[in-house]
Amino acid sequence: MSSGSHAGRPKSWVAVTIIFIGFAIGGAGLVMGPSWVVFGAGAAVIALGGAVALAVDIMSDVVVDEPRA
């Protein structure tokens, strides 16, 4: 583990950004009618972001602090 930062690695932020974009696309699809095709595209982007997150091992960014008294 690196310096104990809670910031995460740049690769992990790319995965989070992809998931956020998918969430925004899906949300836009819901308010546009709803447009289920756009919503489905957003869901597909979220799934892609999830695969990227697994590929970059995003959970290794978790920092476990010492218990506080």
mmCIF file of C-alpha atoms in Angstrom:
data_model
loop_
_atom_site.group_PDB
_atom_site.id
_atom_site.type_symbol
_atom_site.label_atom_id
_atom_site.label_comp_id
_atom_site.label_asym_id
_atom_site.label_seq_id
_atom_site.Cartn_x
_atom_site.Cartn_y
_atom_site.Cartn_z
ATOM 1 C CA MET A 1 0.000 0.000 0.000
ATOM 2 C CA SER A 2 1.287 3.454 -0.799
ATOM 3 C CA SER A 3 1.371 6.416 1.573
ATOM 4 C CA GLY A 4 -2.006 5.718 3.209
ATOM 5 C CA SER A 5 -3.864 8.279 1.112
ATOM 6 C CA HIS A 6 -7.616 8.090 0.641
ATOM 7 C CA ALA A 7 -7.361 9.662 -2.813
ATOM 8 C CA GLY A 8 -7.116 6.471 -4.886
ATOM 9 C CA ARG A 9 -5.111 5.763 -8.010
ATOM 10 C CA PRO A 10 -5.752 7.518 -11.339
ATOM 11 C CA LYS A 11 -6.808 4.191 -12.907
ATOM 12 C CA SER A 12 -9.496 3.848 -10.256
ATOM 13 C CA TRP A 13 -10.757 7.376 -10.923
ATOM 14 C CA VAL A 14 -11.089 6.522 -14.621
ATOM 15 C CA ALA A 15 -13.359 3.617 -13.676
ATOM 16 C CA VAL A 16 -15.404 5.846 -11.369
ATOM 17 C CA THR A 17 -15.712 8.461 -14.119
ATOM 18 C CA ILE A 18 -16.984 5.868 -16.598
ATOM 19 C CA ILE A 19 -19.579 4.681 -14.067
ATOM 20 C CA PHE A 20 -20.634 8.281 -13.369
ATOM 21 C CA ILE A 21 -21.059 9.000 -17.086
ATOM 22 C CA GLY A 22 -23.223 5.889 -17.413
ATOM 23 C CA PHE A 23 -25.318 7.056 -14.462
ATOM 24 C CA ALA A 24 -25.774 10.463 -16.113
ATOM 25 C CA ILE A 25 -26.774 8.873 -19.440
ATOM 26 C CA GLY A 26 -29.285 6.604 -17.699
ATOM 27 C CA GLY A 27 -30.706 9.502 -15.701
ATOM 28 C CA ALA A 28 -31.084 11.582 -18.849
ATOM 29 C CA GLY A 29 -32.874 8.660 -20.472
ATOM 30 C CA LEU A 30 -35.361 8.544 -17.615
ATOM 31 C CA VAL A 31 -36.250 12.228 -17.795
ATOM 32 C CA MET A 32 -36.492 12.232 -21.605
ATOM 33 C CA GLY A 33 -39.779 10.445 -21.734
ATOM 34 C CA PRO A 34 -38.564 7.831 -20.467
ATOM 35 C CA SER A 35 -36.369 6.688 -23.336
ATOM 36 C CA TRP A 36 -35.592 3.082 -22.501
ATOM 37 C CA VAL A 37 -32.985 2.822 -25.253
ATOM 38 C CA VAL A 38 -30.957 5.673 -23.730
ATOM 39 C CA PHE A 39 -31.495 4.226 -20.253
ATOM 40 C CA GLY A 40 -30.226 0.851 -21.497
ATOM 41 C CA ALA A 41 -27.190 2.528 -23.042
ATOM 42 C CA GLY A 42 -26.463 4.139 -19.668
ATOM 43 C CA ALA A 43 -26.795 0.778 -17.951
ATOM 44 C CA ALA A 44 -24.371 -0.726 -20.481
ATOM 45 C CA VAL A 45 -21.840 2.046 -19.794
ATOM 46 C CA ILE A 46 -22.203 1.402 -16.048
ATOM 47 C CA ALA A 47 -21.528 -2.297 -16.637
ATOM 48 C CA LEU A 48 -18.473 -1.376 -18.716
ATOM 49 C CA GLY A 49 -17.251 0.854 -15.882
ATOM 50 C CA GLY A 50 -17.778 -1.995 -13.431
ATOM 51 C CA ALA A 51 -15.651 -4.277 -15.600
ATOM 52 C CA VAL A 52 -12.939 -1.611 -15.760
ATOM 53 C CA ALA A 53 -13.127 -1.230 -11.969
ATOM 54 C CA LEU A 54 -12.607 -4.967 -11.524
ATOM 55 C CA ALA A 55 -9.753 -4.954 -14.046
ATOM 56 C CA VAL A 56 -7.842 -2.192 -12.223
ATOM 57 C CA ASP A 57 -8.530 -3.777 -8.807
ATOM 58 C CA ILE A 58 -10.289 -0.703 -7.454
ATOM 59 C CA MET A 59 -10.860 -2.285 -4.042
ATOM 60 C CA SER A 60 -7.125 -2.315 -3.334
ATOM 61 C CA ASP A 61 -7.386 1.475 -2.941
ATOM 62 C CA VAL A 62 -9.204 1.035 0.370
ATOM 63 C CA VAL A 63 -7.159 2.336 3.296
ATOM 64 C CA VAL A 64 -7.876 0.855 6.692
ATOM 65 C CA ASP A 65 -7.008 3.368 9.406
ATOM 66 C CA GLU A 66 -6.031 2.551 12.935
ATOM 67 C CA PRO A 67 -9.033 2.514 15.301
ATOM 68 C CA ARG A 68 -9.710 5.878 16.910
ATOM 69 C CA ALA A 69 -10.121 6.166 20.652
#
